[in-house]
Each structure stands twice: as C-alpha cells, then as structure tokens.
Short mmCIF file of N, CA and C in Angstrom, two decimals:
data_model
loop_
_atom_site.label_atom_id
_atom_site.label_comp_id
_atom_site.label_asym_id
_atom_site.label_seq_id
_atom_site.Cartn_x
_atom_site.Cartn_y
_atom_site.Cartn_z
N GLU A 73 58.98 -99.41 9.27
CA GLU A 73 58.14 -99.12 10.41
C GLU A 73 58.71 -99.83 11.64
N TRP A 74 58.68 -99.14 12.75
CA TRP A 74 59.21 -99.67 14.00
C TRP A 74 58.24 -99.36 15.14
N VAL A 75 58.27 -100.22 16.15
CA VAL A 75 57.64 -99.93 17.43
C VAL A 75 58.79 -99.78 18.42
N VAL A 76 58.83 -98.66 19.11
CA VAL A 76 59.85 -98.41 20.11
C VAL A 76 59.17 -98.38 21.46
N ARG A 77 59.66 -99.21 22.36
CA ARG A 77 59.09 -99.28 23.71
C ARG A 77 60.11 -98.71 24.68
N ILE A 78 59.69 -97.72 25.48
CA ILE A 78 60.56 -97.11 26.48
C ILE A 78 59.76 -96.98 27.77
N ASN A 79 60.30 -97.50 28.86
CA ASN A 79 59.65 -97.34 30.16
C ASN A 79 59.54 -95.85 30.50
N PRO A 80 58.48 -95.45 31.19
CA PRO A 80 58.31 -94.03 31.51
C PRO A 80 59.38 -93.48 32.44
N ASP A 81 60.10 -94.35 33.16
CA ASP A 81 61.15 -93.87 34.07
C ASP A 81 62.53 -93.85 33.41
N VAL A 82 62.59 -94.06 32.10
CA VAL A 82 63.85 -94.08 31.37
C VAL A 82 64.04 -92.76 30.64
N MET A 83 65.24 -92.21 30.75
CA MET A 83 65.58 -91.00 30.01
C MET A 83 66.65 -91.36 28.99
N VAL A 84 66.43 -90.99 27.75
CA VAL A 84 67.39 -91.25 26.68
C VAL A 84 68.11 -89.93 26.40
N PHE A 85 69.40 -89.91 26.70
CA PHE A 85 70.19 -88.71 26.48
C PHE A 85 70.81 -88.67 25.08
N ASP A 86 71.04 -89.83 24.51
CA ASP A 86 71.64 -89.90 23.18
C ASP A 86 71.05 -91.10 22.46
N GLU A 87 70.16 -90.84 21.53
CA GLU A 87 69.47 -91.91 20.82
C GLU A 87 70.22 -92.36 19.57
N SER A 88 71.42 -91.85 19.33
CA SER A 88 72.11 -92.10 18.07
C SER A 88 72.40 -93.59 17.83
N ARG A 89 72.81 -94.34 18.85
CA ARG A 89 73.09 -95.77 18.64
C ARG A 89 71.82 -96.53 18.28
N LEU A 90 70.72 -96.19 18.93
CA LEU A 90 69.45 -96.84 18.62
C LEU A 90 68.99 -96.51 17.20
N THR A 91 69.02 -95.25 16.84
CA THR A 91 68.55 -94.88 15.50
C THR A 91 69.49 -95.40 14.41
N LEU A 92 70.79 -95.45 14.67
CA LEU A 92 71.72 -96.03 13.70
C LEU A 92 71.45 -97.53 13.52
N ALA A 93 71.20 -98.23 14.63
CA ALA A 93 70.88 -99.66 14.54
C ALA A 93 69.57 -99.88 13.79
N MET A 94 68.58 -99.04 14.05
CA MET A 94 67.30 -99.16 13.35
C MET A 94 67.49 -98.92 11.85
N ALA A 95 68.44 -98.08 11.49
CA ALA A 95 68.72 -97.80 10.08
C ALA A 95 69.64 -98.87 9.47
N GLY A 96 70.11 -99.80 10.32
CA GLY A 96 70.99 -100.86 9.82
C GLY A 96 72.43 -100.42 9.65
N LEU A 97 72.83 -99.35 10.33
CA LEU A 97 74.17 -98.79 10.16
C LEU A 97 75.07 -98.99 11.37
N PHE A 98 74.63 -99.74 12.36
CA PHE A 98 75.39 -99.91 13.59
C PHE A 98 75.34 -101.36 14.02
N GLY A 99 76.40 -101.83 14.61
CA GLY A 99 76.41 -103.18 15.14
C GLY A 99 77.47 -104.04 14.48
N PRO A 100 77.59 -105.29 14.95
CA PRO A 100 78.63 -106.18 14.44
C PRO A 100 78.45 -106.56 12.98
N SER A 101 77.22 -106.54 12.49
CA SER A 101 76.97 -106.88 11.08
C SER A 101 75.91 -105.94 10.52
N PRO A 102 76.33 -104.78 10.04
CA PRO A 102 75.36 -103.82 9.50
C PRO A 102 74.48 -104.45 8.42
N GLY A 103 73.25 -104.03 8.37
CA GLY A 103 72.27 -104.55 7.43
C GLY A 103 70.89 -104.26 7.94
N ARG A 104 69.90 -105.03 7.51
CA ARG A 104 68.53 -104.81 7.96
C ARG A 104 68.31 -105.56 9.27
N TYR A 105 68.01 -104.83 10.31
CA TYR A 105 67.71 -105.43 11.61
C TYR A 105 66.20 -105.52 11.78
N GLU A 106 65.75 -106.55 12.46
CA GLU A 106 64.32 -106.72 12.75
C GLU A 106 64.00 -106.27 14.16
N GLY A 107 65.01 -106.15 15.00
CA GLY A 107 64.82 -105.69 16.36
C GLY A 107 66.13 -105.17 16.92
N VAL A 108 66.01 -104.26 17.89
CA VAL A 108 67.18 -103.73 18.59
C VAL A 108 66.91 -103.96 20.06
N PHE A 109 67.75 -104.79 20.69
CA PHE A 109 67.53 -105.20 22.07
C PHE A 109 68.83 -105.08 22.86
N ALA A 110 68.68 -104.95 24.16
CA ALA A 110 69.81 -105.03 25.08
C ALA A 110 69.62 -106.29 25.92
N SER A 111 70.73 -106.86 26.37
CA SER A 111 70.67 -108.07 27.19
C SER A 111 70.79 -107.72 28.66
N CYS A 112 69.98 -108.35 29.49
CA CYS A 112 70.07 -108.18 30.94
C CYS A 112 71.32 -108.86 31.49
N ARG A 113 71.85 -109.78 30.76
CA ARG A 113 73.02 -110.55 31.23
C ARG A 113 74.28 -109.95 30.63
N ARG A 114 74.79 -108.93 31.32
CA ARG A 114 75.94 -108.19 30.80
C ARG A 114 77.19 -109.06 30.66
N ASN A 115 77.30 -110.09 31.48
CA ASN A 115 78.48 -110.95 31.39
C ASN A 115 78.39 -111.93 30.21
N LYS A 116 77.23 -111.98 29.56
CA LYS A 116 77.05 -112.85 28.40
C LYS A 116 76.27 -112.11 27.32
N PRO A 117 76.87 -111.10 26.70
CA PRO A 117 76.13 -110.37 25.67
C PRO A 117 75.88 -111.23 24.44
N CYS A 118 74.89 -110.86 23.68
CA CYS A 118 74.54 -111.57 22.45
C CYS A 118 74.95 -110.72 21.26
N TYR A 119 75.64 -111.34 20.34
CA TYR A 119 76.01 -110.67 19.09
C TYR A 119 75.57 -111.58 17.96
N GLY A 120 74.67 -111.09 17.13
CA GLY A 120 74.23 -111.87 15.98
C GLY A 120 73.06 -112.78 16.29
N ARG A 121 72.59 -113.47 15.26
CA ARG A 121 71.42 -114.34 15.36
C ARG A 121 71.71 -115.61 16.15
N GLY A 122 70.65 -116.17 16.70
CA GLY A 122 70.73 -117.47 17.34
C GLY A 122 71.17 -117.45 18.79
N CYS A 123 71.14 -116.30 19.44
CA CYS A 123 71.55 -116.22 20.84
C CYS A 123 70.56 -116.99 21.70
N GLU A 124 71.06 -117.92 22.49
CA GLU A 124 70.21 -118.75 23.35
C GLU A 124 70.33 -118.37 24.82
N HIS A 125 71.35 -117.63 25.20
CA HIS A 125 71.58 -117.38 26.63
C HIS A 125 71.16 -115.98 27.08
N GLY A 126 70.80 -115.11 26.17
CA GLY A 126 70.44 -113.75 26.54
C GLY A 126 69.07 -113.64 27.19
N LEU A 127 68.86 -112.56 27.90
CA LEU A 127 67.57 -112.24 28.49
C LEU A 127 67.30 -110.79 28.09
N ILE A 128 66.28 -110.58 27.26
CA ILE A 128 66.03 -109.26 26.70
C ILE A 128 65.63 -108.26 27.77
N GLN A 129 66.33 -107.14 27.79
CA GLN A 129 66.06 -106.02 28.69
C GLN A 129 64.87 -105.27 28.10
N THR A 130 63.81 -105.07 28.88
CA THR A 130 62.58 -104.48 28.35
C THR A 130 62.41 -102.99 28.65
N ASP A 131 63.39 -102.34 29.28
CA ASP A 131 63.25 -100.91 29.56
C ASP A 131 63.22 -100.10 28.27
N VAL A 132 64.04 -100.50 27.29
CA VAL A 132 64.08 -99.85 25.98
C VAL A 132 64.29 -100.93 24.94
N LEU A 133 63.45 -100.97 23.93
CA LEU A 133 63.65 -101.89 22.82
C LEU A 133 62.94 -101.34 21.59
N ALA A 134 63.36 -101.83 20.44
CA ALA A 134 62.73 -101.44 19.18
C ALA A 134 62.56 -102.69 18.34
N VAL A 135 61.43 -102.82 17.68
CA VAL A 135 61.16 -104.01 16.89
C VAL A 135 60.27 -103.65 15.70
N ARG A 136 60.50 -104.36 14.60
CA ARG A 136 59.62 -104.20 13.45
C ARG A 136 58.37 -105.04 13.70
N PRO A 137 57.20 -104.43 13.77
CA PRO A 137 56.00 -105.18 14.13
C PRO A 137 55.62 -106.28 13.13
N ASP A 138 56.03 -106.12 11.89
CA ASP A 138 55.66 -107.13 10.89
C ASP A 138 56.38 -108.47 11.09
N VAL A 139 57.42 -108.52 11.92
CA VAL A 139 58.13 -109.77 12.15
C VAL A 139 57.76 -110.44 13.48
N VAL A 140 56.90 -109.80 14.24
CA VAL A 140 56.47 -110.35 15.54
C VAL A 140 55.18 -111.14 15.34
N PRO A 141 55.17 -112.42 15.69
CA PRO A 141 53.94 -113.21 15.54
C PRO A 141 52.79 -112.62 16.36
N ARG A 142 51.58 -112.75 15.84
CA ARG A 142 50.40 -112.20 16.52
C ARG A 142 50.23 -112.75 17.93
N ASP A 143 50.64 -113.99 18.15
CA ASP A 143 50.49 -114.61 19.47
C ASP A 143 51.79 -114.60 20.28
N ALA A 144 52.68 -113.69 19.98
CA ALA A 144 54.00 -113.66 20.61
C ALA A 144 53.95 -113.57 22.13
N PHE A 145 52.92 -112.94 22.67
CA PHE A 145 52.83 -112.78 24.12
C PHE A 145 51.70 -113.63 24.71
N ALA A 146 51.43 -114.77 24.09
CA ALA A 146 50.33 -115.63 24.53
C ALA A 146 50.55 -116.24 25.90
N CYS A 147 51.77 -116.30 26.37
CA CYS A 147 52.07 -116.96 27.64
C CYS A 147 52.08 -116.01 28.84
N TRP A 148 51.55 -114.84 28.70
CA TRP A 148 51.58 -113.87 29.80
C TRP A 148 50.71 -114.27 30.97
N ASN A 149 49.64 -115.01 30.72
CA ASN A 149 48.63 -115.30 31.73
C ASN A 149 49.10 -116.39 32.70
N SER A 150 48.91 -116.18 33.98
CA SER A 150 49.38 -117.14 34.98
C SER A 150 48.62 -118.46 34.93
N SER A 151 47.54 -118.53 34.16
CA SER A 151 46.79 -119.78 34.06
C SER A 151 47.39 -120.74 33.03
N VAL A 152 48.41 -120.30 32.31
CA VAL A 152 49.04 -121.16 31.31
C VAL A 152 49.92 -122.17 32.02
N PRO A 153 49.67 -123.46 31.85
CA PRO A 153 50.48 -124.47 32.54
C PRO A 153 51.89 -124.57 31.99
N ARG A 154 52.83 -124.91 32.84
CA ARG A 154 54.23 -125.04 32.45
C ARG A 154 54.41 -126.13 31.40
N SER A 155 53.58 -127.13 31.40
CA SER A 155 53.73 -128.23 30.46
C SER A 155 53.36 -127.85 29.02
N ASP A 156 52.75 -126.70 28.84
CA ASP A 156 52.42 -126.24 27.49
C ASP A 156 53.72 -126.02 26.72
N PRO A 157 53.95 -126.71 25.61
CA PRO A 157 55.22 -126.60 24.90
C PRO A 157 55.53 -125.18 24.41
N GLU A 158 54.51 -124.41 24.11
CA GLU A 158 54.73 -123.04 23.65
C GLU A 158 55.20 -122.14 24.79
N CYS A 159 54.87 -122.51 26.02
CA CYS A 159 55.20 -121.67 27.16
C CYS A 159 56.21 -122.33 28.08
N GLY A 160 56.91 -123.31 27.60
CA GLY A 160 57.85 -124.06 28.42
C GLY A 160 59.04 -123.26 28.89
N PHE A 161 59.28 -122.09 28.31
CA PHE A 161 60.41 -121.25 28.70
C PHE A 161 60.22 -120.69 30.11
N ALA A 162 58.97 -120.61 30.55
CA ALA A 162 58.66 -119.98 31.84
C ALA A 162 59.23 -120.77 33.00
N ARG A 163 59.60 -120.07 34.07
CA ARG A 163 60.14 -120.72 35.26
C ARG A 163 59.04 -121.29 36.15
N SER A 164 57.88 -120.68 36.10
CA SER A 164 56.79 -121.12 36.97
C SER A 164 55.60 -121.47 36.10
N GLY A 165 54.40 -121.32 36.63
CA GLY A 165 53.20 -121.61 35.85
C GLY A 165 53.07 -120.73 34.63
N ALA A 166 53.63 -119.56 34.69
CA ALA A 166 53.65 -118.65 33.54
C ALA A 166 54.93 -117.84 33.62
N GLU A 167 55.16 -117.03 32.63
CA GLU A 167 56.37 -116.21 32.64
C GLU A 167 56.27 -115.22 33.78
N SER A 168 57.29 -115.20 34.61
CA SER A 168 57.19 -114.45 35.85
C SER A 168 57.52 -112.98 35.72
N HIS A 169 58.16 -112.55 34.65
CA HIS A 169 58.42 -111.12 34.50
C HIS A 169 58.56 -110.75 33.03
N ALA A 170 58.57 -109.46 32.76
CA ALA A 170 58.56 -108.95 31.39
C ALA A 170 59.75 -109.44 30.57
N GLU A 171 60.91 -109.59 31.21
CA GLU A 171 62.09 -110.02 30.45
C GLU A 171 61.92 -111.45 29.93
N GLU A 172 61.32 -112.33 30.71
CA GLU A 172 61.04 -113.69 30.22
C GLU A 172 60.05 -113.65 29.07
N GLN A 173 59.01 -112.85 29.21
CA GLN A 173 58.00 -112.74 28.15
C GLN A 173 58.63 -112.23 26.86
N ALA A 174 59.40 -111.16 26.95
CA ALA A 174 60.00 -110.57 25.75
C ALA A 174 61.02 -111.51 25.12
N THR A 175 61.80 -112.19 25.94
CA THR A 175 62.81 -113.11 25.41
C THR A 175 62.15 -114.24 24.64
N ARG A 176 61.08 -114.81 25.17
CA ARG A 176 60.38 -115.88 24.46
C ARG A 176 59.69 -115.33 23.20
N ALA A 177 59.06 -114.18 23.31
CA ALA A 177 58.31 -113.62 22.20
C ALA A 177 59.21 -113.23 21.03
N PHE A 178 60.39 -112.71 21.33
CA PHE A 178 61.28 -112.23 20.28
C PHE A 178 62.36 -113.23 19.90
N ARG A 179 62.37 -114.41 20.51
CA ARG A 179 63.39 -115.44 20.22
C ARG A 179 63.55 -115.71 18.72
N PRO A 180 62.47 -115.78 17.93
CA PRO A 180 62.65 -116.07 16.49
C PRO A 180 63.42 -115.00 15.72
N ILE A 181 63.50 -113.78 16.24
CA ILE A 181 64.21 -112.74 15.49
C ILE A 181 65.53 -112.34 16.13
N VAL A 182 65.88 -112.96 17.24
CA VAL A 182 67.15 -112.63 17.91
C VAL A 182 68.24 -113.52 17.35
#
C-alpha cells in the first residue's frame, strides 16, 4: 500500500520511474522501498539511507503509510517553540514550509 502525493499543478508524463521504484525495481539498491522522494538540493542528491543534507521535494512523493509515525507532522503549527527537541529542525518558531515539514517527518525512513 502506498500514498502518492502530487500537487495539482504537476503533470506526470511518464510515471515509469516512480512505479518501478515503488515496486523496488529501480534505484541504486533495488529492494523494498518505504518512500520515493526527490531532493530540492540538486547539487547534493541523496542516495541510500541516512541522508542528512537533503530537503525533500513535496510536489511529488510516494510513501508507505505504515512506516510514517502518527505524529510525523506534529510541528506544523506556528505555536510550536523552536526549543522543542522534536521540532528543532525548524528555522523559525515552526517549520516554515512544506519541504522542511516533509524532511523532518520522513527523516526516519530516508
């Protein structure tokens, strides 16, 4: 089971790379993937687990919902203080945009 998120202004002309990755047949290490993401930082792409420098592009992504913690997006609210250790990734009082939210939320599976 997968959740695929696509912005309404995005057109997918060829979904083959996404569907192959979801099937575990595409990428640097074929196997079972828990998420398929693109990095906003093209000069520093992420390959494999443990990427610390990437910023997840949220226009198109796919993730297995069973691996996402229930509170994965708990830091979305601007009332969350920066000193909160769970939300410390944020640049300001809270995560300032969707890419920061997604990167923090999906960090355990990237």
